[in-house]
mmCIF file of C-alpha atoms and ligand atoms in Angstrom:
data_model
loop_
_atom_site.group_PDB
_atom_site.id
_atom_site.type_symbol
_atom_site.label_atom_id
_atom_site.label_comp_id
_atom_site.label_asym_id
_atom_site.label_seq_id
_atom_site.Cartn_x
_atom_site.Cartn_y
_atom_site.Cartn_z
ATOM 1 C CA MET A 1 0.000 0.000 0.000
ATOM 2 C CA ALA A 2 2.795 2.431 0.999
ATOM 3 C CA GLU A 3 4.111 2.778 -2.552
ATOM 4 C CA ALA A 4 0.744 2.616 -4.222
ATOM 5 C CA ILE A 5 -1.115 5.571 -2.750
ATOM 6 C CA LYS A 6 -0.349 9.139 -1.764
ATOM 7 C CA ILE A 7 -2.224 10.957 1.018
ATOM 8 C CA LEU A 8 -2.175 14.760 1.012
ATOM 9 C CA ALA A 9 -3.447 17.014 3.780
ATOM 10 C CA GLY A 10 -5.232 20.306 3.346
ATOM 11 C CA ASN A 11 -5.268 22.582 6.381
ATOM 12 C CA SER A 12 -8.818 21.798 7.528
ATOM 13 C CA ASN A 13 -8.221 18.761 9.722
ATOM 14 C CA HIS A 14 -4.646 17.620 10.322
ATOM 15 C CA ALA A 15 -5.564 15.312 13.214
ATOM 16 C CA LEU A 16 -8.047 13.366 11.074
ATOM 17 C CA THR A 17 -5.621 13.157 8.160
ATOM 18 C CA GLU A 18 -2.912 11.797 10.439
ATOM 19 C CA GLY A 19 -5.376 9.241 11.812
ATOM 20 C CA ILE A 20 -6.256 8.120 8.278
ATOM 21 C CA ALA A 21 -2.588 7.894 7.258
ATOM 22 C CA ALA A 22 -1.808 5.902 10.424
ATOM 23 C CA TYR A 23 -4.681 3.492 9.686
ATOM 24 C CA LEU A 24 -3.321 2.972 6.178
ATOM 25 C CA GLY A 25 0.292 2.763 7.338
ATOM 26 C CA VAL A 26 1.222 5.395 4.753
ATOM 27 C CA PRO A 27 3.326 8.518 5.448
ATOM 28 C CA LEU A 28 1.746 11.820 4.487
ATOM 29 C CA THR A 29 3.014 13.100 1.147
ATOM 30 C CA LYS A 30 5.179 16.163 1.621
ATOM 31 C CA CYS A 31 3.106 19.124 0.535
ATOM 32 C CA GLN A 32 3.033 22.773 1.493
ATOM 33 C CA VAL A 33 -0.212 24.722 1.515
ATOM 34 C CA ARG A 34 0.770 28.298 2.326
ATOM 35 C CA ARG A 35 -0.554 31.826 2.054
ATOM 36 C CA PHE A 36 0.961 34.778 0.233
ATOM 37 C CA ALA A 37 0.859 38.117 2.070
ATOM 38 C CA ASP A 38 -2.518 38.924 0.515
ATOM 39 C CA MET A 39 -3.848 35.476 1.652
ATOM 40 C CA GLU A 40 -3.786 33.925 -1.809
ATOM 41 C CA ILE A 41 -3.178 30.192 -1.457
ATOM 42 C CA PHE A 42 0.003 28.616 -2.779
ATOM 43 C CA VAL A 43 0.478 24.850 -2.968
ATOM 44 C CA GLU A 44 3.694 22.971 -3.581
ATOM 45 C CA ILE A 45 3.780 19.159 -3.680
ATOM 46 C CA GLN A 46 7.294 18.257 -2.680
ATOM 47 C CA GLU A 47 7.367 14.639 -3.846
ATOM 48 C CA ASN A 48 6.943 12.962 -7.184
ATOM 49 C CA VAL A 49 3.289 11.933 -7.713
ATOM 50 C CA ARG A 50 3.492 11.077 -11.417
ATOM 51 C CA GLY A 51 1.322 8.042 -12.109
ATOM 52 C CA LYS A 52 0.202 7.771 -8.460
ATOM 53 C CA ASP A 53 -3.212 7.099 -6.924
ATOM 54 C CA THR A 54 -3.679 10.254 -4.823
ATOM 55 C CA TYR A 55 -6.094 11.248 -2.045
ATOM 56 C CA ILE A 56 -6.557 14.809 -0.773
ATOM 57 C CA ILE A 57 -8.144 14.900 2.691
ATOM 58 C CA GLN A 58 -9.987 18.177 3.148
ATOM 59 C CA SER A 59 -13.233 19.029 4.914
ATOM 60 C CA THR A 60 -14.789 22.185 3.550
ATOM 61 C CA SER A 61 -15.556 23.379 7.065
ATOM 62 C CA PHE A 62 -15.019 26.852 8.595
ATOM 63 C CA PRO A 63 -13.461 28.887 7.039
ATOM 64 C CA THR A 64 -15.392 27.154 4.270
ATOM 65 C CA ASN A 65 -14.288 29.230 1.314
ATOM 66 C CA ASP A 66 -10.578 29.049 2.222
ATOM 67 C CA HIS A 67 -10.734 25.295 2.675
ATOM 68 C CA MET A 68 -12.649 24.931 -0.573
ATOM 69 C CA MET A 69 -10.025 26.952 -2.478
ATOM 70 C CA GLU A 70 -7.231 24.886 -0.909
ATOM 71 C CA LEU A 71 -8.944 21.718 -2.134
ATOM 72 C CA LEU A 72 -9.341 23.102 -5.659
ATOM 73 C CA ILE A 73 -5.759 24.357 -5.865
ATOM 74 C CA MET A 74 -4.323 21.100 -4.477
ATOM 75 C CA THR A 75 -6.361 19.199 -7.069
ATOM 76 C CA ASP A 76 -4.983 21.443 -9.807
ATOM 77 C CA ALA A 77 -1.427 20.913 -8.559
ATOM 78 C CA LEU A 78 -1.866 17.118 -8.597
ATOM 79 C CA ARG A 79 -3.392 17.158 -12.074
ATOM 80 C CA ARG A 80 -0.512 19.227 -13.445
ATOM 81 C CA ALA A 81 1.940 16.879 -11.704
ATOM 82 C CA SER A 82 0.462 13.941 -13.692
ATOM 83 C CA ALA A 83 -1.136 12.031 -10.803
ATOM 84 C CA ARG A 84 -2.856 8.940 -12.237
ATOM 85 C CA ARG A 85 -6.018 9.392 -10.173
ATOM 86 C CA ILE A 86 -7.127 12.163 -7.807
ATOM 87 C CA THR A 87 -9.717 11.442 -5.130
ATOM 88 C CA ALA A 88 -11.118 14.382 -3.189
ATOM 89 C CA VAL A 89 -11.825 12.982 0.287
ATOM 90 C CA ILE A 90 -14.269 15.464 1.819
ATOM 91 C CA PRO A 91 -15.356 14.182 5.251
ATOM 92 C CA TYR A 92 -17.557 17.271 5.728
ATOM 93 C CA PHE A 93 -18.969 18.650 2.481
ATOM 94 C CA GLY A 94 -19.724 22.348 3.014
ATOM 95 C CA TYR A 95 -22.479 24.111 1.047
ATOM 96 C CA ALA A 96 -24.486 20.851 1.136
ATOM 97 C CA ARG A 97 -27.458 22.598 2.745
ATOM 98 C CA GLN A 98 -27.871 24.707 -0.393
ATOM 99 C CA ASP A 99 -29.007 21.748 -2.466
ATOM 100 C CA ARG A 100 -32.138 23.227 -4.058
ATOM 101 C CA LYS A 101 -33.695 26.574 -4.859
ATOM 102 C CA PRO A 102 -35.639 27.591 -1.718
ATOM 103 C CA GLY A 103 -37.091 30.520 -3.630
ATOM 104 C CA PRO A 104 -36.834 32.354 -6.916
ATOM 105 C CA ARG A 105 -33.434 33.839 -7.905
ATOM 106 C CA THR A 106 -31.428 31.787 -5.402
ATOM 107 C CA PRO A 107 -28.437 29.558 -6.216
ATOM 108 C CA ILE A 108 -27.922 25.811 -5.890
ATOM 109 C CA SER A 109 -24.491 26.212 -4.350
ATOM 110 C CA ALA A 110 -23.957 22.492 -3.683
ATOM 111 C CA LYS A 111 -24.152 21.902 -7.445
ATOM 112 C CA LEU A 112 -21.769 24.798 -8.157
ATOM 113 C CA VAL A 113 -19.254 23.355 -5.675
ATOM 114 C CA ALA A 114 -19.591 19.899 -7.268
ATOM 115 C CA ASN A 115 -18.850 21.478 -10.664
ATOM 116 C CA LEU A 116 -15.811 23.319 -9.306
ATOM 117 C CA ILE A 117 -14.325 20.155 -7.766
ATOM 118 C CA THR A 118 -14.859 18.219 -10.977
ATOM 119 C CA HIS A 119 -13.460 20.960 -13.225
ATOM 120 C CA ALA A 120 -10.391 21.334 -11.010
ATOM 121 C CA GLY A 121 -9.522 17.756 -11.989
ATOM 122 C CA ALA A 122 -10.843 15.363 -9.318
ATOM 123 C CA ASP A 123 -11.510 11.868 -10.693
ATOM 124 C CA ARG A 124 -13.611 10.743 -7.763
ATOM 125 C CA VAL A 125 -15.073 11.961 -4.486
ATOM 126 C CA LEU A 126 -15.302 10.237 -1.130
ATOM 127 C CA THR A 127 -17.536 11.943 1.410
ATOM 128 C CA LEU A 128 -19.514 11.180 4.559
ATOM 129 C CA ASP A 129 -23.188 11.510 5.500
ATOM 130 C CA LEU A 130 -24.133 14.006 2.814
ATOM 131 C CA HIS A 131 -26.888 16.345 3.942
ATOM 132 C CA ALA A 132 -29.047 15.037 1.094
ATOM 133 C CA ALA A 133 -28.181 11.773 -0.668
ATOM 134 C CA GLN A 134 -29.083 13.228 -4.055
ATOM 135 C CA ILE A 135 -26.055 15.556 -3.911
ATOM 136 C CA GLN A 136 -24.153 12.451 -5.051
ATOM 137 C CA GLY A 137 -25.879 12.985 -8.382
ATOM 138 C CA PHE A 138 -24.547 16.561 -8.635
ATOM 139 C CA PHE A 139 -21.188 14.984 -9.526
ATOM 140 C CA ASP A 140 -20.604 13.354 -12.903
ATOM 141 C CA ILE A 141 -17.597 11.516 -11.460
ATOM 142 C CA PRO A 142 -17.828 8.482 -9.137
ATOM 143 C CA THR A 143 -18.870 9.643 -5.673
ATOM 144 C CA ASP A 144 -19.013 7.429 -2.603
ATOM 145 C CA ASN A 145 -21.156 8.676 0.268
ATOM 146 C CA LEU A 146 -19.992 6.875 3.419
ATOM 147 C CA TYR A 147 -22.131 6.483 6.542
ATOM 148 C CA SER A 148 -20.961 7.084 10.078
ATOM 149 C CA ALA A 149 -23.764 4.813 11.370
ATOM 150 C CA PRO A 150 -21.544 1.736 12.057
ATOM 151 C CA VAL A 151 -19.162 3.883 14.145
ATOM 152 C CA MET A 152 -22.057 5.463 16.043
ATOM 153 C CA VAL A 153 -23.823 2.157 16.618
ATOM 154 C CA ARG A 154 -20.662 0.618 18.093
ATOM 155 C CA ASP A 155 -20.345 3.563 20.494
ATOM 156 C CA LEU A 156 -24.060 3.524 21.351
ATOM 157 C CA LYS A 157 -24.012 -0.184 22.175
ATOM 158 C CA GLU A 158 -20.974 0.260 24.426
ATOM 159 C CA ARG A 159 -22.564 3.078 26.451
ATOM 160 C CA HIS A 160 -26.340 2.609 26.477
ATOM 161 C CA ASP A 161 -28.773 -0.079 27.547
ATOM 162 C CA PRO A 162 -30.366 -0.951 24.178
ATOM 163 C CA ARG A 163 -33.616 -2.088 25.850
ATOM 164 C CA ASN A 164 -34.749 1.406 26.800
ATOM 165 C CA LEU A 165 -33.589 3.416 23.788
ATOM 166 C CA MET A 166 -35.748 5.472 21.443
ATOM 167 C CA VAL A 167 -34.118 6.940 18.332
ATOM 168 C CA VAL A 168 -35.506 10.381 17.495
ATOM 169 C CA SER A 169 -35.309 12.472 14.349
ATOM 170 C CA PRO A 170 -35.233 16.174 15.327
ATOM 171 C CA ASP A 171 -37.211 17.099 12.226
ATOM 172 C CA VAL A 172 -39.278 15.459 9.526
ATOM 173 C CA GLY A 173 -36.440 15.869 6.986
ATOM 174 C CA GLY A 174 -34.143 13.579 8.972
ATOM 175 C CA VAL A 175 -36.492 10.621 9.325
ATOM 176 C CA VAL A 176 -34.760 8.367 6.768
ATOM 177 C CA ARG A 177 -31.389 8.833 8.491
ATOM 178 C CA ALA A 178 -32.814 8.238 11.984
ATOM 179 C CA ARG A 179 -34.837 5.221 10.869
ATOM 180 C CA ALA A 180 -31.703 3.610 9.388
ATOM 181 C CA LEU A 181 -29.895 3.969 12.721
ATOM 182 C CA ALA A 182 -32.940 2.744 14.696
ATOM 183 C CA LYS A 183 -33.027 -0.362 12.502
ATOM 184 C CA ARG A 184 -29.351 -1.102 13.195
ATOM 185 C CA ILE A 185 -29.915 -1.093 16.977
ATOM 186 C CA ASP A 186 -33.420 -2.520 16.812
ATOM 187 C CA ALA A 187 -34.933 0.482 18.624
ATOM 188 C CA PRO A 188 -38.241 2.283 18.024
ATOM 189 C CA LEU A 189 -38.360 5.645 16.244
ATOM 190 C CA ALA A 190 -39.966 8.944 17.239
ATOM 191 C CA ILE A 191 -40.104 12.208 15.280
ATOM 192 C CA VAL A 192 -40.107 15.846 16.352
ATOM 193 C CA ASP A 193 -42.556 17.623 14.090
ATOM 194 C CA LYS A 194 -42.059 21.393 14.116
ATOM 195 C CA ARG A 195 -45.027 23.366 12.934
ATOM 196 C CA ARG A 196 -45.944 27.024 12.690
ATOM 197 C CA GLU A 197 -49.722 26.952 12.407
ATOM 198 C CA ARG A 198 -50.014 30.587 11.331
ATOM 199 C CA ALA A 199 -47.474 33.205 10.222
ATOM 200 C CA GLY A 200 -46.289 35.203 13.227
ATOM 201 C CA GLU A 201 -47.176 32.482 15.741
ATOM 202 C CA SER A 202 -44.369 30.629 17.468
ATOM 203 C CA GLU A 203 -43.381 27.144 16.365
ATOM 204 C CA VAL A 204 -45.077 24.193 18.056
ATOM 205 C CA MET A 205 -43.090 21.010 18.632
ATOM 206 C CA ASN A 206 -45.231 17.889 18.337
ATOM 207 C CA ILE A 207 -43.650 14.567 19.210
ATOM 208 C CA ILE A 208 -44.784 11.653 17.079
ATOM 209 C CA GLY A 209 -44.278 8.550 19.243
ATOM 210 C CA ASP A 210 -44.433 7.827 22.979
ATOM 211 C CA VAL A 211 -41.100 8.848 24.521
ATOM 212 C CA SER A 212 -42.081 8.744 28.198
ATOM 213 C CA GLY A 213 -39.500 6.959 30.327
ATOM 214 C CA LYS A 214 -37.242 6.431 27.302
ATOM 215 C CA SER A 215 -33.579 7.307 26.872
ATOM 216 C CA CYS A 216 -33.844 9.289 23.644
ATOM 217 C CA ILE A 217 -31.079 9.408 21.045
ATOM 218 C CA LEU A 218 -31.413 12.334 18.643
ATOM 219 C CA VAL A 219 -29.797 11.587 15.287
ATOM 220 C CA ASP A 220 -28.903 14.215 12.681
ATOM 221 C CA ASP A 221 -26.257 15.002 10.063
ATOM 222 C CA ILE A 222 -25.312 18.521 11.186
ATOM 223 C CA VAL A 223 -25.311 20.468 14.420
ATOM 224 C CA ASP A 224 -24.631 24.095 13.585
ATOM 225 C CA SER A 225 -26.137 26.680 15.964
ATOM 226 C CA GLY A 226 -27.429 23.853 18.158
ATOM 227 C CA GLY A 227 -30.938 25.340 18.045
ATOM 228 C CA THR A 228 -32.608 22.333 16.421
ATOM 229 C CA LEU A 229 -30.963 19.981 18.890
ATOM 230 C CA CYS A 230 -31.586 21.918 22.116
ATOM 231 C CA ASN A 231 -35.211 22.656 21.204
ATOM 232 C CA ALA A 232 -35.829 19.009 20.381
ATOM 233 C CA ALA A 233 -34.230 17.936 23.695
ATOM 234 C CA GLU A 234 -36.509 20.352 25.618
ATOM 235 C CA ALA A 235 -39.601 19.048 23.829
ATOM 236 C CA LEU A 236 -38.689 15.404 24.489
ATOM 237 C CA LEU A 237 -38.055 16.011 28.200
ATOM 238 C CA ALA A 238 -41.346 17.899 28.418
ATOM 239 C CA LYS A 239 -43.050 14.762 27.081
ATOM 240 C CA GLY A 240 -41.503 12.632 29.841
ATOM 241 C CA ALA A 241 -38.303 11.320 28.226
ATOM 242 C CA LYS A 242 -35.886 9.940 30.852
ATOM 243 C CA ASP A 243 -32.877 11.625 29.271
ATOM 244 C CA VAL A 244 -31.755 12.872 25.869
ATOM 245 C CA SER A 245 -28.434 12.338 24.116
ATOM 246 C CA ALA A 246 -27.501 13.047 20.494
ATOM 247 C CA TYR A 247 -25.345 11.421 17.828
ATOM 248 C CA ILE A 248 -24.609 13.880 15.036
ATOM 249 C CA THR A 249 -22.065 13.362 12.272
ATOM 250 C CA HIS A 250 -20.801 16.871 11.566
ATOM 251 C CA GLY A 251 -20.097 19.198 14.506
ATOM 252 C CA VAL A 252 -20.222 22.532 12.661
ATOM 253 C CA LEU A 253 -20.934 24.220 16.026
ATOM 254 C CA SER A 254 -20.832 27.862 14.906
ATOM 255 C CA GLY A 255 -21.017 30.955 17.091
ATOM 256 C CA GLY A 256 -22.315 30.234 20.584
ATOM 257 C CA ALA A 257 -23.334 26.646 19.825
ATOM 258 C CA VAL A 258 -20.945 25.002 22.289
ATOM 259 C CA ALA A 259 -22.099 27.276 25.131
ATOM 260 C CA ARG A 260 -25.740 26.629 24.184
ATOM 261 C CA ILE A 261 -25.228 22.865 24.259
ATOM 262 C CA THR A 262 -23.174 22.938 27.454
ATOM 263 C CA SER A 263 -25.931 24.813 29.266
ATOM 264 C CA SER A 264 -28.745 22.730 27.743
ATOM 265 C CA LYS A 265 -30.496 19.718 29.230
ATOM 266 C CA LEU A 266 -28.770 17.451 26.748
ATOM 267 C CA LYS A 267 -27.022 14.616 28.580
ATOM 268 C CA GLU A 268 -24.387 14.224 25.888
ATOM 269 C CA LEU A 269 -23.700 15.228 22.292
ATOM 270 C CA VAL A 270 -21.484 12.866 20.323
ATOM 271 C CA VAL A 271 -20.002 14.177 17.057
ATOM 272 C CA THR A 272 -17.412 12.691 14.723
ATOM 273 C CA ASP A 273 -14.111 14.334 13.863
ATOM 274 C CA SER A 274 -15.196 15.029 10.261
ATOM 275 C CA ILE A 275 -14.678 18.644 11.362
ATOM 276 C CA GLN A 276 -11.644 19.348 13.535
ATOM 277 C CA PRO A 277 -12.954 19.991 17.072
ATOM 278 C CA THR A 278 -12.190 23.424 18.488
ATOM 279 C CA GLU A 279 -10.687 23.849 21.948
ATOM 280 C CA ALA A 280 -14.179 24.760 23.246
ATOM 281 C CA VAL A 281 -15.495 21.424 21.982
ATOM 282 C CA ARG A 282 -12.557 19.506 23.443
ATOM 283 C CA VAL A 283 -13.102 20.892 26.949
ATOM 284 C CA SER A 284 -16.905 20.866 26.880
ATOM 285 C CA LYS A 285 -18.395 18.691 29.615
ATOM 286 C CA ASN A 286 -21.164 17.192 27.489
ATOM 287 C CA ILE A 287 -19.651 16.982 23.987
ATOM 288 C CA ARG A 288 -17.606 13.924 23.015
ATOM 289 C CA VAL A 289 -15.813 13.321 19.709
ATOM 290 C CA ILE A 290 -15.468 9.896 18.100
ATOM 291 C CA SER A 291 -13.140 9.297 15.185
ATOM 292 C CA ILE A 292 -14.117 8.279 11.684
ATOM 293 C CA ALA A 293 -10.444 7.952 10.641
ATOM 294 C CA PRO A 294 -10.562 4.113 10.506
ATOM 295 C CA LEU A 295 -13.787 4.183 8.453
ATOM 296 C CA ILE A 296 -12.380 6.650 5.922
ATOM 297 C CA GLY A 297 -9.028 4.863 5.933
ATOM 298 C CA GLU A 298 -10.722 1.557 5.129
ATOM 299 C CA ALA A 299 -12.789 3.184 2.348
ATOM 300 C CA ILE A 300 -9.572 4.597 0.825
ATOM 301 C CA ALA A 301 -7.848 1.212 1.071
ATOM 302 C CA ARG A 302 -10.764 -0.471 -0.690
ATOM 303 C CA THR A 303 -10.908 2.228 -3.359
ATOM 304 C CA ALA A 304 -7.173 1.784 -3.998
ATOM 305 C CA ARG A 305 -7.587 -1.998 -4.307
ATOM 306 C CA GLU A 306 -10.686 -1.556 -6.511
ATOM 307 C CA GLU A 307 -12.808 -3.392 -3.926
ATOM 308 C CA SER A 308 -16.368 -2.765 -2.812
ATOM 309 C CA VAL A 309 -16.881 0.223 -0.528
ATOM 310 C CA SER A 310 -20.620 -0.300 -0.023
ATOM 311 C CA SER A 311 -19.953 -3.675 1.658
ATOM 312 C CA LEU A 312 -18.505 -1.687 4.575
ATOM 313 C CA PHE A 313 -22.126 -0.941 5.507
ATOM 314 C CA ASP A 314 -23.742 -4.378 5.041
HETATM 315 C C1 R5P B 1 -31.097 20.569 8.719
HETATM 316 O O1 R5P B 1 -31.770 20.134 7.800
HETATM 317 C C2 R5P B 1 -29.947 19.803 9.292
HETATM 318 O O2 R5P B 1 -30.139 18.420 9.163
HETATM 319 C C3 R5P B 1 -29.709 20.182 10.738
HETATM 320 O O3 R5P B 1 -30.862 19.816 11.491
HETATM 321 C C4 R5P B 1 -29.460 21.656 10.889
HETATM 322 O O4 R5P B 1 -28.455 22.075 9.995
HETATM 323 C C5 R5P B 1 -29.040 21.977 12.316
HETATM 324 O O5 R5P B 1 -28.827 23.343 12.410
HETATM 325 P P1 R5P B 1 -28.843 24.106 13.803
HETATM 326 O O6 R5P B 1 -27.907 23.355 14.717
HETATM 327 O O7 R5P B 1 -28.332 25.483 13.448
HETATM 328 O O8 R5P B 1 -30.238 24.122 14.312
#
């Protein structure tokens, strides 16, 4: 494997990249991603990559646009250095929430970003828990959408009594994702249904399912401001839930999100390291980070050997 593939790190998540390289037993390819005085990005790959199977690890997390440009410029550098194949490994795919036109004269930014990555020269994409599965179809190059569910299920089974669990989707849009996890642990499913009956009236949270006495596990792809999560936790506790924890793939955690979650009634929030945890996340008393490095490492190994990636999730 060591000779066959090359792993390159953007600046978004060095810890994850090192974890992936360690899993694969491959040293990171020497590569500099620097800034000029005016903050333009400059990339220099300092090893021969001609004819190599290459993987750029870069989450397009905050600062999203900088990390996106780094990914595009690294892809361009690899293409011009005659890499045989370039895979953009994007554990957190930014702009994914802009996947349709919510109103007239608005963009579909997820599609634009897919076009940019493809035009820069990527041959394939490897990503994780896309906000909407159909974003896979925005790419005309092979795109594997991995699932963090096996990693979460392992953690859940180690820490919770499966007999009293109830998996909960914090909104109607996340039901498919939550149902898939509920099926894996053989737990029932409840749904938080947010409704605003009339314009100007405050939102009402209806819970579909009986959560009383249950240890509820909220499942979602993104926690950003933490509003969705904390409101759902309040509503579940108000309906008699015993306690509420959450398993969420991408800890975007913008602004005051960590403080909001720390002071909420949430027992624990578990996120993956698809986005590099900030210091505030690392010291938070009720946020825990689990690593998806082995999962992504295994998907890269299988891609390199031309083996099935989907069988990772059977
Ligand atoms: C929305 O569709 C997503 O799945 C998340 O529920 C949302 O992005 C969470 O955002 P926030 O934490 O800001 O409420």
